[in-house]
């Protein structure tokens, strides 16, 4: 009887530990609970969420653990959310007494830790359902699911900082995406390796979300939206672009993000683009966002909504600041269409731009021309043979941006 009691206690402890751990990513430590004040000494990737669903933001100093800090839509309903940082998962400062005692029990010895892990993985259907309040289609996948070529359909995935990549054949069409998202998929905490960015991270159906992704080098582009009527949201991410024509670096720098889908939106918040001097082939090149200029099924409308951009220029060591501006333009959209585009979809694109910080930015005395150009309009086509630029615009229906939205550093 005593043996059965001990075994039952072990299963209960393991189940309780599983529930607690689900409120923070694997390898993270809770530092405070929702609506409490947290503090981190240096810039740290902080996870916010619960029940296996997390949003990430790099923070420093004191902050409130809340949706207001991490952004609209980041709070996970159904219970108290937590803020956590990378570290031992057994040292949560905001856990309840029961979860604290479980953490102590699980860390008392290697034997008890492995026993808890074993019991957790083999727990009954009832304990499994209690440790996951949502269905498997919306629960967080382990970082082992983050593999090159993976397709994530309607799931929330914490990649745990894993680095992925395939190859890079310059700007060649037909390259495979590193991963594909569809139908509400959310992927966070991911690196895309230099020389392996290929066709980037694609959204092909419904709405898709990326959080805390770093591209160590952009190939054809970092991310592309191919979801008609869908929204592709990208938060708190960084990408490097080498200023050379090397095939492995994506050829001549073009764009970071591309939207090809009719009726769609690309929603970018807090993105850092870092232009890197390498061979000296280009002093500046490329753009941050572009709606497709000449796709075979081209048409609008499409909306590029960007709030919170920093564009830096660094030396080949990727640390030392280089002089001047190093990007040609921020956004390109089609405000008009040629005769190859059916009238039913010959609807102008729109850009909404706020809080842009660009190294070496300069506005001319006429108050219109700038270096780099901020919002450029084009005549869209279906010829697959390029598009024609019209003008740089401010405060128009197509370009919703003011000179006051841009600052230099």
Short mmCIF file of C-alpha atoms in Angstrom, two decimals:
data_model
loop_
_atom_site.label_atom_id
_atom_site.label_comp_id
_atom_site.label_asym_id
_atom_site.label_seq_id
_atom_site.Cartn_x
_atom_site.Cartn_y
_atom_site.Cartn_z
CA UNK A 1 0.00 0.00 0.00
CA UNK A 2 2.84 2.42 0.90
CA UNK A 3 4.52 1.75 -2.44
CA UNK A 4 1.28 2.65 -4.24
CA UNK A 5 0.97 5.84 -2.18
CA UNK A 6 4.53 6.87 -3.01
CA UNK A 7 3.96 6.17 -6.71
CA UNK A 8 0.72 8.18 -6.67
CA UNK A 9 2.48 11.11 -4.96
CA UNK A 10 5.18 10.99 -7.63
CA UNK A 11 2.58 11.22 -10.39
CA UNK A 12 0.81 14.13 -8.68
CA UNK A 13 4.09 16.02 -8.19
CA UNK A 14 5.07 15.46 -11.81
CA UNK A 15 1.68 16.66 -13.00
CA UNK A 16 1.83 19.78 -10.84
CA UNK A 17 5.34 20.50 -12.13
CA UNK A 18 4.11 20.15 -15.72
CA UNK A 19 1.34 22.70 -15.15
CA UNK A 20 3.79 25.18 -13.60
CA UNK A 21 6.37 24.72 -16.35
CA UNK A 22 3.72 25.36 -19.03
CA UNK A 23 3.53 28.98 -17.83
CA UNK A 24 7.09 29.63 -19.00
CA UNK A 25 9.16 28.38 -21.93
CA UNK A 26 11.51 25.48 -21.37
CA UNK A 27 14.69 26.72 -19.71
CA UNK A 28 13.11 29.98 -18.51
CA UNK A 29 12.62 31.27 -14.94
CA UNK A 30 9.54 33.27 -13.90
CA UNK A 31 10.53 36.67 -12.51
CA UNK A 32 7.05 38.05 -11.79
CA UNK A 33 3.37 37.49 -12.51
CA UNK A 34 0.92 39.53 -14.55
CA UNK A 35 0.51 43.24 -13.68
CA UNK A 36 3.45 43.10 -11.27
CA UNK A 37 6.67 45.09 -11.67
CA UNK A 38 9.63 43.11 -13.02
CA UNK A 39 13.26 44.14 -13.35
CA UNK A 40 16.17 42.88 -15.46
CA UNK A 41 19.67 44.29 -15.12
CA UNK A 42 20.59 44.26 -18.82
CA UNK A 43 18.83 43.87 -22.16
CA UNK A 44 17.15 40.47 -21.90
CA UNK A 45 14.69 38.48 -23.99
CA UNK A 46 11.61 38.31 -21.72
CA UNK A 47 8.77 35.85 -22.35
CA UNK A 48 5.16 36.79 -21.47
CA UNK A 49 2.30 34.30 -21.42
CA UNK A 50 0.94 31.11 -19.94
CA UNK A 51 -0.21 27.60 -20.81
CA UNK A 52 2.48 27.06 -23.42
CA UNK A 53 1.87 30.28 -25.40
CA UNK A 54 4.43 33.08 -25.21
CA UNK A 55 5.38 36.43 -26.68
CA UNK A 56 8.92 37.77 -26.47
CA UNK A 57 10.40 41.23 -26.11
CA UNK A 58 13.91 42.47 -25.34
CA UNK A 59 13.70 44.65 -22.22
CA UNK A 60 15.98 46.24 -19.64
CA UNK A 61 15.38 47.86 -16.26
CA UNK A 62 11.95 47.89 -14.63
CA UNK A 63 8.71 47.17 -16.51
CA UNK A 64 5.15 46.01 -15.86
CA UNK A 65 4.42 42.38 -16.77
CA UNK A 66 1.38 43.12 -18.92
CA UNK A 67 -0.16 43.17 -22.35
CA UNK A 68 0.51 46.92 -22.49
CA UNK A 69 4.25 46.20 -22.35
CA UNK A 70 4.32 43.29 -24.81
CA UNK A 71 1.68 44.49 -27.27
CA UNK A 72 -1.99 44.07 -28.07
CA UNK A 73 -3.04 40.45 -28.38
CA UNK A 74 -0.11 39.00 -26.43
CA UNK A 75 -2.05 38.16 -23.26
CA UNK A 76 -3.16 34.51 -23.10
CA UNK A 77 -6.69 34.20 -21.73
CA UNK A 78 -7.71 31.70 -19.08
CA UNK A 79 -5.43 32.53 -16.17
CA UNK A 80 -2.57 34.61 -14.79
CA UNK A 81 0.21 35.27 -17.30
CA UNK A 82 3.86 35.30 -16.23
CA UNK A 83 7.06 37.04 -17.27
CA UNK A 84 10.14 34.85 -17.47
CA UNK A 85 13.74 35.00 -18.61
CA UNK A 86 16.30 32.38 -19.70
CA UNK A 87 17.57 30.41 -16.71
CA UNK A 88 16.82 27.43 -14.48
CA UNK A 89 13.11 26.61 -14.62
CA UNK A 90 13.12 25.53 -10.98
CA UNK A 91 13.74 28.99 -9.49
CA UNK A 92 10.56 30.91 -10.26
CA UNK A 93 10.19 33.94 -7.98
CA UNK A 94 6.44 34.33 -8.53
CA UNK A 95 5.26 30.73 -8.33
CA UNK A 96 2.60 29.75 -5.85
CA UNK A 97 3.50 27.80 -2.74
CA UNK A 98 2.49 24.55 -4.35
CA UNK A 99 4.60 25.10 -7.45
CA UNK A 100 7.51 26.31 -5.27
CA UNK A 101 7.40 23.12 -3.26
CA UNK A 102 7.23 21.14 -6.46
CA UNK A 103 10.30 22.96 -7.76
CA UNK A 104 12.12 22.12 -4.54
CA UNK A 105 11.07 18.51 -4.81
CA UNK A 106 12.11 18.29 -8.43
CA UNK A 107 15.55 19.77 -7.72
CA UNK A 108 16.31 17.79 -4.57
CA UNK A 109 18.22 15.17 -6.49
CA UNK A 110 18.86 13.88 -9.99
CA UNK A 111 16.84 10.81 -9.20
CA UNK A 112 13.72 12.71 -8.17
CA UNK A 113 14.11 15.05 -11.15
CA UNK A 114 14.27 12.20 -13.61
CA UNK A 115 11.41 10.48 -11.81
CA UNK A 116 9.25 13.60 -12.18
CA UNK A 117 10.15 13.89 -15.84
CA UNK A 118 9.30 10.24 -16.44
CA UNK A 119 6.05 10.47 -14.55
CA UNK A 120 5.11 13.67 -16.38
CA UNK A 121 5.57 12.11 -19.79
CA UNK A 122 3.57 9.05 -18.86
CA UNK A 123 0.78 10.70 -16.92
CA UNK A 124 -2.82 9.72 -17.56
CA UNK A 125 -5.20 11.40 -20.00
CA UNK A 126 -6.75 13.41 -17.21
CA UNK A 127 -3.42 14.85 -16.01
CA UNK A 128 -2.40 15.50 -19.60
CA UNK A 129 -5.54 17.50 -20.26
CA UNK A 130 -5.08 19.46 -17.02
CA UNK A 131 -1.56 20.46 -18.01
CA UNK A 132 -2.74 21.79 -21.36
CA UNK A 133 -5.85 23.94 -21.31
CA UNK A 134 -5.95 24.19 -25.12
CA UNK A 135 -6.09 21.60 -27.87
CA UNK A 136 -2.95 20.17 -29.43
CA UNK A 137 -3.56 22.28 -32.53
CA UNK A 138 -3.02 25.48 -30.56
CA UNK A 139 -0.57 24.37 -27.88
CA UNK A 140 3.10 25.31 -27.93
CA UNK A 141 5.28 22.87 -29.83
CA UNK A 142 8.67 21.93 -28.44
CA UNK A 143 11.74 23.48 -30.06
CA UNK A 144 12.43 20.06 -31.62
CA UNK A 145 9.53 20.79 -33.97
CA UNK A 146 11.47 23.78 -35.34
CA UNK A 147 13.25 22.13 -38.25
CA UNK A 148 14.14 23.40 -41.69
CA UNK A 149 11.20 23.02 -44.07
CA UNK A 150 8.62 22.64 -41.29
CA UNK A 151 5.04 23.77 -41.94
CA UNK A 152 3.21 25.14 -38.89
CA UNK A 153 -0.56 25.14 -39.32
CA UNK A 154 -2.54 26.83 -36.55
CA UNK A 155 0.02 26.11 -33.80
CA UNK A 156 2.00 28.30 -31.42
CA UNK A 157 5.68 27.34 -31.44
CA UNK A 158 8.51 28.45 -29.16
CA UNK A 159 11.67 27.52 -31.05
CA UNK A 160 13.82 28.14 -27.99
CA UNK A 161 16.52 30.05 -29.89
CA UNK A 162 17.29 27.26 -32.37
CA UNK A 163 19.15 28.23 -35.57
CA UNK A 164 17.72 27.04 -38.91
CA UNK A 165 18.63 27.47 -42.55
CA UNK A 166 18.99 25.78 -45.92
CA UNK A 167 21.06 27.56 -48.57
CA UNK A 168 21.01 30.80 -50.51
CA UNK A 169 20.94 31.05 -54.29
CA UNK A 170 21.02 34.84 -54.48
CA UNK A 171 17.77 36.42 -55.67
CA UNK A 172 16.76 33.33 -57.66
CA UNK A 173 13.05 32.55 -57.69
CA UNK A 174 11.83 29.11 -56.65
CA UNK A 175 13.92 28.69 -53.51
CA UNK A 176 12.21 26.85 -50.67
CA UNK A 177 11.15 28.72 -47.52
CA UNK A 178 13.05 28.04 -44.32
CA UNK A 179 9.70 27.40 -42.61
CA UNK A 180 6.07 28.02 -43.56
CA UNK A 181 3.25 29.41 -41.39
CA UNK A 182 -0.50 29.25 -42.00
CA UNK A 183 -3.92 29.63 -40.35
CA UNK A 184 -3.00 31.45 -37.15
CA UNK A 185 0.44 29.93 -36.60
CA UNK A 186 2.74 31.82 -34.23
CA UNK A 187 6.50 31.17 -34.24
CA UNK A 188 8.92 32.83 -31.82
CA UNK A 189 12.50 32.81 -30.59
CA UNK A 190 14.23 31.69 -33.80
CA UNK A 191 17.51 32.35 -35.65
CA UNK A 192 17.92 32.00 -39.42
CA UNK A 193 21.56 31.33 -40.24
CA UNK A 194 23.74 33.32 -42.64
CA UNK A 195 23.92 31.70 -46.05
CA UNK A 196 20.77 29.69 -45.32
CA UNK A 197 17.90 32.18 -45.59
CA UNK A 198 16.64 30.98 -49.01
CA UNK A 199 13.01 32.12 -49.55
CA UNK A 200 12.70 33.32 -45.95
CA UNK A 201 9.75 32.56 -43.69
CA UNK A 202 6.49 32.35 -45.65
CA UNK A 203 2.88 32.95 -44.63
CA UNK A 204 0.67 31.07 -47.09
CA UNK A 205 -2.85 31.05 -45.60
CA UNK A 206 -4.83 32.91 -42.95
CA UNK A 207 -3.01 35.04 -40.42
CA UNK A 208 0.58 34.41 -39.31
CA UNK A 209 2.81 35.82 -36.59
CA UNK A 210 6.57 35.94 -35.97
CA UNK A 211 8.08 37.14 -32.70
CA UNK A 212 11.70 37.62 -31.69
CA UNK A 213 13.28 36.28 -34.89
CA UNK A 214 16.83 37.11 -35.98
CA UNK A 215 18.02 36.66 -39.54
CA UNK A 216 21.83 36.46 -39.47
CA UNK A 217 21.76 37.26 -43.19
CA UNK A 218 18.85 37.91 -45.56
CA UNK A 219 18.79 35.89 -48.77
CA UNK A 220 15.98 36.47 -51.32
CA UNK A 221 14.00 38.13 -48.53
CA UNK A 222 13.51 37.59 -44.80
CA UNK A 223 9.76 36.97 -44.87
CA UNK A 224 7.00 36.97 -47.48
CA UNK A 225 3.22 37.20 -47.33
CA UNK A 226 1.34 34.99 -49.82
CA UNK A 227 -1.93 34.78 -47.88
CA UNK A 228 -4.76 36.50 -49.77
CA UNK A 229 -6.73 38.59 -47.30
CA UNK A 230 -4.44 37.55 -44.44
CA UNK A 231 -2.28 39.54 -42.03
CA UNK A 232 1.37 38.68 -41.47
CA UNK A 233 2.55 40.22 -38.17
CA UNK A 234 6.24 40.50 -37.27
CA UNK A 235 7.27 41.70 -33.81
CA UNK A 236 10.55 42.53 -32.07
CA UNK A 237 12.85 41.10 -34.72
CA UNK A 238 16.26 41.86 -36.28
CA UNK A 239 17.85 41.13 -39.66
CA UNK A 240 21.32 41.65 -41.12
CA UNK A 241 21.92 42.44 -44.80
CA UNK A 242 25.42 42.34 -46.33
CA UNK A 243 26.12 45.13 -48.82
CA UNK A 244 27.58 42.94 -51.55
CA UNK A 245 26.51 40.92 -54.59
CA UNK A 246 27.71 37.56 -53.27
CA UNK A 247 25.24 34.78 -54.10
CA UNK A 248 25.43 33.32 -50.60
CA UNK A 249 24.44 36.75 -49.26
CA UNK A 250 21.35 36.99 -51.47
CA UNK A 251 22.92 38.85 -54.38
CA UNK A 252 22.42 42.61 -54.58
CA UNK A 253 20.41 43.62 -51.49
CA UNK A 254 16.74 44.00 -52.40
CA UNK A 255 14.03 43.86 -49.71
CA UNK A 256 13.65 42.49 -46.19
CA UNK A 257 9.89 41.83 -46.35
CA UNK A 258 7.62 41.30 -49.37
CA UNK A 259 3.82 41.23 -49.64
CA UNK A 260 2.49 39.47 -52.76
CA UNK A 261 -1.06 38.71 -51.61
CA UNK A 262 -4.14 40.62 -52.74
CA UNK A 263 -6.16 42.15 -49.88
CA UNK A 264 -3.44 41.42 -47.33
CA UNK A 265 -1.53 43.30 -44.65
CA UNK A 266 2.04 43.15 -43.38
CA UNK A 267 2.11 44.43 -39.80
CA UNK A 268 5.62 45.10 -38.50
CA UNK A 269 6.43 46.33 -35.00
CA UNK A 270 9.87 47.08 -33.53
CA UNK A 271 12.11 45.85 -36.33
CA UNK A 272 15.85 46.49 -36.60
CA UNK A 273 17.58 46.32 -39.99
CA UNK A 274 21.38 46.21 -39.90
CA UNK A 275 23.23 46.96 -43.14
CA UNK A 276 26.74 45.46 -43.10
CA UNK A 277 29.77 46.70 -45.05
CA UNK A 278 31.54 43.71 -46.57
CA UNK A 279 33.24 43.91 -49.99
CA UNK A 280 32.44 47.56 -50.58
CA UNK A 281 30.33 46.67 -53.64
CA UNK A 282 27.48 48.91 -52.51
CA UNK A 283 27.38 51.96 -50.27
CA UNK A 284 23.59 51.60 -50.00
CA UNK A 285 20.95 49.27 -51.40
CA UNK A 286 17.59 47.66 -50.80
CA UNK A 287 14.39 48.48 -48.94
CA UNK A 288 12.56 47.30 -45.82
CA UNK A 289 9.08 46.54 -47.23
CA UNK A 290 7.74 46.14 -50.76
CA UNK A 291 4.45 45.09 -52.26
CA UNK A 292 5.21 43.02 -55.34
CA UNK A 293 5.83 45.20 -58.37
CA UNK A 294 5.41 42.73 -61.22
CA UNK A 295 4.05 39.38 -59.99
CA UNK A 296 2.13 37.29 -62.52
CA UNK A 297 -1.02 37.50 -60.35
CA UNK A 298 -0.36 41.03 -59.09
CA UNK A 299 -3.07 43.27 -57.68
CA UNK A 300 -4.22 45.22 -54.66
CA UNK A 301 -5.01 46.47 -52.26
CA UNK A 302 -2.23 45.62 -49.82
CA UNK A 303 -1.33 47.48 -46.65
CA UNK A 304 2.15 47.84 -45.19
CA UNK A 305 1.83 48.93 -41.55
CA UNK A 306 5.18 49.67 -39.93
CA UNK A 307 5.62 51.21 -36.48
CA UNK A 308 9.02 51.15 -34.79
CA UNK A 309 11.93 50.78 -37.21
CA UNK A 310 15.66 51.22 -36.64
CA UNK A 311 18.05 51.08 -39.60
CA UNK A 312 21.76 50.79 -38.70
CA UNK A 313 24.96 50.76 -40.77
CA UNK A 314 27.92 48.78 -39.40
CA UNK A 315 31.37 47.65 -40.48
CA UNK A 316 32.14 44.07 -41.51
CA UNK A 317 32.72 43.10 -37.87
CA UNK A 318 28.99 43.81 -37.34
CA UNK A 319 29.83 45.86 -34.26
CA UNK A 320 31.67 49.04 -35.29
CA UNK A 321 29.40 51.82 -36.52
CA UNK A 322 29.98 52.75 -40.16
CA UNK A 323 29.32 56.23 -41.50
CA UNK A 324 26.30 57.38 -43.44
CA UNK A 325 23.09 55.83 -44.61
CA UNK A 326 23.16 52.36 -46.20
CA UNK A 327 19.66 51.66 -47.51
CA UNK A 328 17.96 53.08 -50.63
CA UNK A 329 14.38 53.29 -49.41
CA UNK A 330 12.10 52.17 -46.59
CA UNK A 331 8.86 51.20 -48.37
CA UNK A 332 7.73 50.70 -51.96
CA UNK A 333 4.03 50.36 -52.89
CA UNK A 334 1.92 50.37 -56.05
CA UNK A 335 -0.37 53.40 -56.13
CA UNK A 336 -1.23 52.79 -59.79
CA UNK A 337 -1.43 49.80 -62.14
CA UNK A 338 -0.77 49.25 -65.82
CA UNK A 339 -3.20 47.65 -68.28
CA UNK A 340 -2.00 44.09 -67.52
CA UNK A 341 -3.72 44.21 -64.11
CA UNK A 342 -7.51 43.52 -64.13
CA UNK A 343 -9.61 46.47 -62.99
CA UNK A 344 -11.17 44.37 -60.22
CA UNK A 345 -7.83 44.27 -58.38
CA UNK A 346 -6.26 47.49 -59.68
CA UNK A 347 -6.74 49.01 -56.24
CA UNK A 348 -3.92 51.14 -54.77
CA UNK A 349 -1.67 49.79 -52.03
CA UNK A 350 -1.18 51.78 -48.83
CA UNK A 351 1.70 52.34 -46.43
CA UNK A 352 1.28 53.48 -42.82
CA UNK A 353 4.65 54.40 -41.29
CA UNK A 354 5.46 55.63 -37.79
CA UNK A 355 8.50 55.96 -35.50
CA UNK A 356 11.31 55.45 -37.99
CA UNK A 357 14.92 55.90 -36.81
CA UNK A 358 17.44 55.81 -39.65
CA UNK A 359 21.18 56.20 -39.33
CA UNK A 360 22.43 59.01 -41.57
CA UNK A 361 18.94 60.09 -42.64
CA UNK A 362 18.75 63.50 -44.33
CA UNK A 363 15.76 65.54 -45.51
CA UNK A 364 16.40 68.03 -48.30
CA UNK A 365 15.56 71.71 -48.02
CA UNK A 366 12.47 71.24 -50.21
CA UNK A 367 10.96 69.04 -47.50
CA UNK A 368 10.17 66.25 -49.98
CA UNK A 369 13.31 64.46 -51.11
CA UNK A 370 15.20 62.48 -48.51
CA UNK A 371 18.11 60.07 -48.20
CA UNK A 372 17.06 57.33 -47.96
CA UNK A 373 13.67 57.72 -49.62
CA UNK A 374 10.93 56.81 -47.14
CA UNK A 375 7.77 55.97 -49.12
CA UNK A 376 8.05 55.46 -52.88
CA UNK A 377 5.08 54.81 -55.18
CA UNK A 378 5.20 52.63 -58.30
CA UNK A 379 3.07 51.53 -61.25
CA UNK A 380 2.35 47.86 -60.60
CA UNK A 381 2.27 45.28 -63.40
CA UNK A 382 1.83 41.59 -64.21
CA UNK A 383 4.62 41.50 -66.79
CA UNK A 384 7.21 40.03 -64.41
CA UNK A 385 9.59 42.49 -65.98
CA UNK A 386 9.95 45.17 -63.31
CA UNK A 387 7.79 48.12 -62.27
CA UNK A 388 8.15 51.86 -62.84
CA UNK A 389 8.64 54.26 -59.94
CA UNK A 390 6.43 57.35 -59.71
CA UNK A 391 7.63 59.51 -56.83
CA UNK A 392 8.54 59.80 -53.18
CA UNK A 393 5.44 60.90 -51.28
CA UNK A 394 4.49 62.29 -47.86
CA UNK A 395 1.04 62.63 -46.28
CA UNK A 396 -0.91 61.14 -49.19
CA UNK A 397 -3.58 58.46 -49.39
CA UNK A 398 -0.95 55.97 -50.51
CA UNK A 399 1.85 57.12 -48.18
CA UNK A 400 0.50 57.81 -44.69
CA UNK A 401 3.72 59.18 -43.22
CA UNK A 402 4.96 62.60 -42.20
CA UNK A 403 8.50 63.97 -42.09
CA UNK A 404 8.01 64.17 -38.32
CA UNK A 405 7.69 60.35 -38.20
CA UNK A 406 11.36 60.01 -39.18
CA UNK A 407 14.44 60.84 -37.10
CA UNK A 408 18.15 60.55 -37.76
CA UNK A 409 20.93 59.25 -35.54
#
